[in-house]
PDB file of C-alpha atoms in Angstrom:
ATOM      1  CA  MET A 196     -12.428   8.498 -47.083  1.00 54.00           C
ATOM      2  CA  MET A 197     -11.247   8.829 -43.380  1.00 54.00           C
ATOM      3  CA  THR A 198      -7.781   8.969 -42.342  1.00 59.00           C
ATOM      4  CA  ALA A 199      -6.015   7.178 -39.745  1.00 56.00           C
ATOM      5  CA  THR A 200      -5.902  10.526 -37.924  1.00 58.00           C
ATOM      6  CA  ASP A 201      -9.529  10.407 -38.413  1.00 60.00           C
ATOM      7  CA  ILE A 202     -10.086   6.894 -37.019  1.00 60.00           C
ATOM      8  CA  ALA A 203      -7.785   7.918 -33.803  1.00 82.00           C
ATOM      9  CA  GLU A 204      -9.717  11.259 -33.258  1.00 88.00           C
ATOM     10  CA  ASP A 205     -13.097   9.231 -33.494  1.00 92.00           C
ATOM     11  CA  LYS A 206     -11.799   6.886 -30.692  1.00 95.00           C
ATOM     12  CA  ILE A 207     -10.781   9.169 -28.375  1.00 97.00           C
ATOM     13  CA  LEU A 208     -13.197  11.457 -25.327  1.00 97.00           C
ATOM     14  CA  ARG A 209     -12.740  14.711 -24.717  1.00 98.00           C
ATOM     15  CA  MET A 210     -14.832  16.808 -21.949  1.00 98.00           C
ATOM     16  CA  THR A 211     -14.729  19.882 -19.893  1.00 98.00           C
ATOM     17  CA  ARG A 212     -16.364  20.688 -16.774  1.00 98.00           C
ATOM     18  CA  GLN A 213     -16.030  23.777 -14.239  1.00 97.00           C
ATOM     19  CA  PHE A 214     -16.643  22.959 -11.054  1.00 98.00           C
ATOM     20  CA  ASN A 215     -16.822  25.311  -7.883  1.00 97.00           C
ATOM     21  CA  ALA A 216     -13.790  24.189  -6.264  1.00 98.00           C
ATOM     22  CA  SER A 217      -9.887  25.083  -6.137  1.00 98.00           C
ATOM     23  CA  PRO A 218      -7.935  22.638  -8.164  1.00 98.00           C
ATOM     24  CA  GLU A 219      -6.463  21.335  -5.168  1.00 98.00           C
ATOM     25  CA  GLN A 220      -9.679  20.196  -3.749  1.00 98.00           C
ATOM     26  CA  VAL A 221     -10.574  18.812  -7.546  1.00 98.00           C
ATOM     27  CA  TYR A 222      -7.114  16.895  -7.652  1.00 98.00           C
ATOM     28  CA  ASP A 223      -7.521  15.717  -4.005  1.00 98.00           C
ATOM     29  CA  ALA A 224     -11.136  14.355  -5.133  1.00 98.00           C
ATOM     30  CA  TRP A 225      -9.480  12.566  -7.553  1.00 98.00           C
ATOM     31  CA  THR A 226      -6.334  10.893  -5.499  1.00 98.00           C
ATOM     32  CA  LYS A 227      -7.522  10.640  -2.158  1.00 97.00           C
ATOM     33  CA  PRO A 228      -9.797   7.597  -1.102  1.00 97.00           C
ATOM     34  CA  GLU A 229     -11.868   8.936   1.301  1.00 97.00           C
ATOM     35  CA  LEU A 230     -12.795  11.625  -1.584  1.00 97.00           C
ATOM     36  CA  LEU A 231     -12.563   9.412  -4.408  1.00 97.00           C
ATOM     37  CA  ALA A 232     -15.751   6.609  -2.591  1.00 97.00           C
ATOM     38  CA  LYS A 233     -17.769   9.920  -2.510  1.00 97.00           C
ATOM     39  CA  TRP A 234     -18.290  10.519  -5.978  1.00 97.00           C
ATOM     40  CA  TRP A 235     -16.717   7.670  -7.908  1.00 97.00           C
ATOM     41  CA  GLY A 236     -19.089   6.011 -10.666  1.00 95.00           C
ATOM     42  CA  PRO A 237     -22.423   7.145 -12.509  1.00 95.00           C
ATOM     43  CA  GLU A 238     -25.379   7.973 -10.097  1.00 95.00           C
ATOM     44  CA  GLY A 239     -27.234   5.174  -8.861  1.00 93.00           C
ATOM     45  CA  THR A 240     -23.937   3.172  -7.889  1.00 96.00           C
ATOM     46  CA  THR A 241     -21.478   3.607  -4.643  1.00 96.00           C
ATOM     47  CA  CYS A 242     -17.798   2.914  -4.422  1.00 97.00           C
ATOM     48  CA  PRO A 243     -17.498   0.245  -1.542  1.00 97.00           C
ATOM     49  CA  GLU A 244     -13.632  -0.288  -2.466  1.00 96.00           C
ATOM     50  CA  THR A 245     -10.773   2.133  -3.551  1.00 97.00           C
ATOM     51  CA  ASP A 246      -7.258   0.901  -3.541  1.00 97.00           C
ATOM     52  CA  ILE A 247      -4.565   4.151  -4.147  1.00 97.00           C
ATOM     53  CA  ASP A 248      -1.030   3.463  -4.344  1.00 98.00           C
ATOM     54  CA  LEU A 249      -0.444   7.582  -4.915  1.00 98.00           C
ATOM     55  CA  ARG A 250       2.883   7.620  -6.654  1.00 98.00           C
ATOM     56  CA  GLU A 251       4.063   7.952 -10.263  1.00 98.00           C
ATOM     57  CA  GLY A 252       4.291   3.996 -11.330  1.00 98.00           C
ATOM     58  CA  GLY A 253       1.648   2.990  -8.456  1.00 98.00           C
ATOM     59  CA  LYS A 254      -1.393   1.007  -8.599  1.00 97.00           C
ATOM     60  CA  TRP A 255      -5.159   1.840  -8.158  1.00 97.00           C
ATOM     61  CA  ARG A 256      -8.437   0.207  -8.194  1.00 97.00           C
ATOM     62  CA  THR A 257     -12.180   0.795  -7.820  1.00 97.00           C
ATOM     63  CA  VAL A 258     -15.064  -1.309  -7.223  1.00 97.00           C
ATOM     64  CA  MET A 259     -18.555   0.437  -8.541  1.00 96.00           C
ATOM     65  CA  ALA A 260     -21.620  -1.436  -7.530  1.00 96.00           C
ATOM     66  CA  HIS A 261     -25.222  -1.195  -8.421  1.00 93.00           C
ATOM     67  CA  ALA A 262     -28.249  -1.711  -6.266  1.00 92.00           C
ATOM     68  CA  ASP A 263     -29.055  -4.629  -8.394  1.00 94.00           C
ATOM     69  CA  GLY A 264     -26.196  -6.329  -6.621  1.00 92.00           C
ATOM     70  CA  ARG A 265     -23.918  -5.713  -9.544  1.00 92.00           C
ATOM     71  CA  HIS A 266     -20.183  -5.061  -9.382  1.00 93.00           C
ATOM     72  CA  HIS A 267     -17.659  -3.655 -12.303  1.00 93.00           C
ATOM     73  CA  GLU A 268     -14.163  -3.101 -11.153  1.00 95.00           C
ATOM     74  CA  CYS A 269     -11.716  -0.571 -13.019  1.00 96.00           C
ATOM     75  CA  SER A 270      -7.768  -0.496 -12.240  1.00 96.00           C
ATOM     76  CA  GLY A 271      -4.987   1.347 -13.606  1.00 97.00           C
ATOM     77  CA  GLN A 272      -1.538   2.675 -12.876  1.00 97.00           C
ATOM     78  CA  TYR A 273      -0.299   6.476 -12.311  1.00 98.00           C
ATOM     79  CA  ARG A 274       1.580   7.770 -15.338  1.00 98.00           C
ATOM     80  CA  LEU A 275       2.062  11.658 -13.863  1.00 98.00           C
ATOM     81  CA  LEU A 276       1.086  13.190 -10.734  1.00 98.00           C
ATOM     82  CA  ASP A 277       1.563  17.473 -10.421  1.00 98.00           C
ATOM     83  CA  ARG A 278      -0.869  18.145  -7.816  1.00 97.00           C
ATOM     84  CA  PRO A 279      -2.736  20.175  -8.433  1.00 98.00           C
ATOM     85  CA  ARG A 280      -2.593  21.045 -12.279  1.00 98.00           C
ATOM     86  CA  HIS A 281      -2.266  17.711 -13.863  1.00 98.00           C
ATOM     87  CA  LEU A 282      -2.548  13.994 -13.457  1.00 98.00           C
ATOM     88  CA  VAL A 283      -2.319  11.040 -15.869  1.00 98.00           C
ATOM     89  CA  LEU A 284      -3.407   7.163 -15.506  1.00 98.00           C
ATOM     90  CA  THR A 285      -4.395   4.434 -17.570  1.00 97.00           C
ATOM     91  CA  TRP A 286      -7.754   2.369 -17.240  1.00 96.00           C
ATOM     92  CA  SER A 287      -8.997  -0.915 -17.677  1.00 96.00           C
ATOM     93  CA  TRP A 288     -12.038  -2.489 -16.842  1.00 93.00           C
ATOM     94  CA  LYS A 289     -11.509  -6.125 -15.252  1.00 90.00           C
ATOM     95  CA  GLN A 290     -13.221  -8.955 -17.232  1.00 84.00           C
ATOM     96  CA  GLU A 291     -15.432 -11.734 -16.068  1.00 81.00           C
ATOM     97  CA  ASP A 292     -12.761 -14.017 -16.377  1.00 79.00           C
ATOM     98  CA  GLY A 293     -10.602 -12.261 -14.087  1.00 76.00           C
ATOM     99  CA  ARG A 294      -8.310 -10.712 -17.404  1.00 77.00           C
ATOM    100  CA  GLN A 295      -7.481  -6.663 -17.465  1.00 79.00           C
ATOM    101  CA  GLY A 296     -10.047  -5.437 -20.418  1.00 83.00           C
ATOM    102  CA  HIS A 297      -8.646  -2.831 -23.342  1.00 92.00           C
ATOM    103  CA  GLU A 298      -6.352   0.118 -21.431  1.00 95.00           C
ATOM    104  CA  THR A 299      -6.717   3.113 -21.961  1.00 97.00           C
ATOM    105  CA  GLU A 300      -4.713   6.694 -20.517  1.00 98.00           C
ATOM    106  CA  ILE A 301      -6.734   9.353 -18.623  1.00 98.00           C
ATOM    107  CA  ASP A 302      -4.910  12.635 -18.974  1.00 98.00           C
ATOM    108  CA  ILE A 303      -6.616  15.665 -16.456  1.00 98.00           C
ATOM    109  CA  HIS A 304      -5.654  19.471 -16.815  1.00 98.00           C
ATOM    110  CA  LEU A 305      -6.891  21.445 -14.120  1.00 98.00           C
ATOM    111  CA  GLU A 306      -6.723  25.091 -14.400  1.00 98.00           C
ATOM    112  CA  PRO A 307      -8.327  28.148 -11.987  1.00 98.00           C
ATOM    113  CA  SER A 308     -11.109  29.295 -13.961  1.00 96.00           C
ATOM    114  CA  GLY A 309     -13.143  32.278 -12.206  1.00 92.00           C
ATOM    115  CA  THR A 310     -13.528  31.281  -8.624  1.00 92.00           C
ATOM    116  CA  GLY A 311     -13.210  27.420  -9.679  1.00 97.00           C
ATOM    117  CA  THR A 312     -11.416  25.421 -11.543  1.00 98.00           C
ATOM    118  CA  LEU A 313     -12.215  24.030 -15.573  1.00 98.00           C
ATOM    119  CA  MET A 314     -11.126  20.649 -15.570  1.00 98.00           C
ATOM    120  CA  THR A 315     -10.353  19.162 -19.322  1.00 98.00           C
ATOM    121  CA  PHE A 316     -10.595  15.778 -19.183  1.00 98.00           C
ATOM    122  CA  VAL A 317      -9.046  13.223 -22.140  1.00 98.00           C
ATOM    123  CA  GLN A 318      -9.353   9.616 -22.295  1.00 98.00           C
ATOM    124  CA  LYS A 319      -7.703   7.284 -25.288  1.00 97.00           C
ATOM    125  CA  VAL A 320      -7.234   5.263 -27.555  1.00 96.00           C
ATOM    126  CA  PHE A 321     -10.553   3.292 -27.329  1.00 95.00           C
ATOM    127  CA  ALA A 322     -10.685   0.210 -29.016  1.00 93.00           C
ATOM    128  CA  GLU A 323     -13.952   0.571 -30.387  1.00 93.00           C
ATOM    129  CA  THR A 324     -16.385   4.078 -30.530  1.00 93.00           C
ATOM    130  CA  GLU A 325     -19.021   2.299 -28.973  1.00 94.00           C
ATOM    131  CA  HIS A 326     -16.663   1.716 -25.711  1.00 93.00           C
ATOM    132  CA  ARG A 327     -15.930   6.027 -25.755  1.00 95.00           C
ATOM    133  CA  ASP A 328     -19.887   6.763 -25.997  1.00 95.00           C
ATOM    134  CA  MET A 329     -20.526   4.458 -23.326  1.00 95.00           C
ATOM    135  CA  HIS A 330     -17.661   6.535 -21.354  1.00 96.00           C
ATOM    136  CA  ASN A 331     -19.163   9.373 -21.981  1.00 97.00           C
ATOM    137  CA  GLN A 332     -22.314   8.577 -20.651  1.00 97.00           C
ATOM    138  CA  GLY A 333     -20.619   7.345 -17.089  1.00 96.00           C
ATOM    139  CA  TRP A 334     -18.021  10.312 -16.911  1.00 98.00           C
ATOM    140  CA  THR A 335     -20.700  12.531 -17.149  1.00 98.00           C
ATOM    141  CA  SER A 336     -23.201  11.065 -14.537  1.00 97.00           C
ATOM    142  CA  SER A 337     -19.732  10.761 -12.442  1.00 97.00           C
ATOM    143  CA  PHE A 338     -18.628  14.505 -12.961  1.00 98.00           C
ATOM    144  CA  ASP A 339     -22.519  15.431 -12.011  1.00 98.00           C
ATOM    145  CA  CYS A 340     -21.751  13.407  -8.633  1.00 97.00           C
ATOM    146  CA  LEU A 341     -18.026  14.869  -8.190  1.00 98.00           C
ATOM    147  CA  GLU A 342     -20.179  18.373  -8.477  1.00 97.00           C
ATOM    148  CA  LYS A 343     -22.005  17.426  -5.475  1.00 96.00           C
ATOM    149  CA  ILE A 344     -19.398  16.968  -3.247  1.00 96.00           C
ATOM    150  CA  PHE A 345     -18.415  20.954  -3.747  1.00 95.00           C
ATOM    151  CA  THR A 346     -21.901  22.013  -2.915  1.00 88.00           C
TER     152      THR A 346
END
């Protein structure tokens, strides 16, 4: 029998990724519009719009564009900014009717590791495990793009 804790854990995405860059560089890639636009979104997408109000309580917004003309907008609010170690923000997709979808929280920890940075990424709590799985695919591809800006 699944407990409430098991159900919650099933709707949390946890990822770690090693980057060949300093914690400051990785943090800046998350928070500077000109850097974010270089990697944001899965491979095959571009990020033609980034709006960042970089302060706790400030809002952010991006638009991901696919080659076939589809666009996806996501946005949120910064909850914690502790350069270069810790970043917390909310995330939601803009729905076709203009409303914001289900909101999750993203918690990013950056730690020096060897000659680079170990990023621990947690996104929670998804409404459905299928949403978590889709985000896992999207973030995995996005982090591949992030890795490329450091090479």
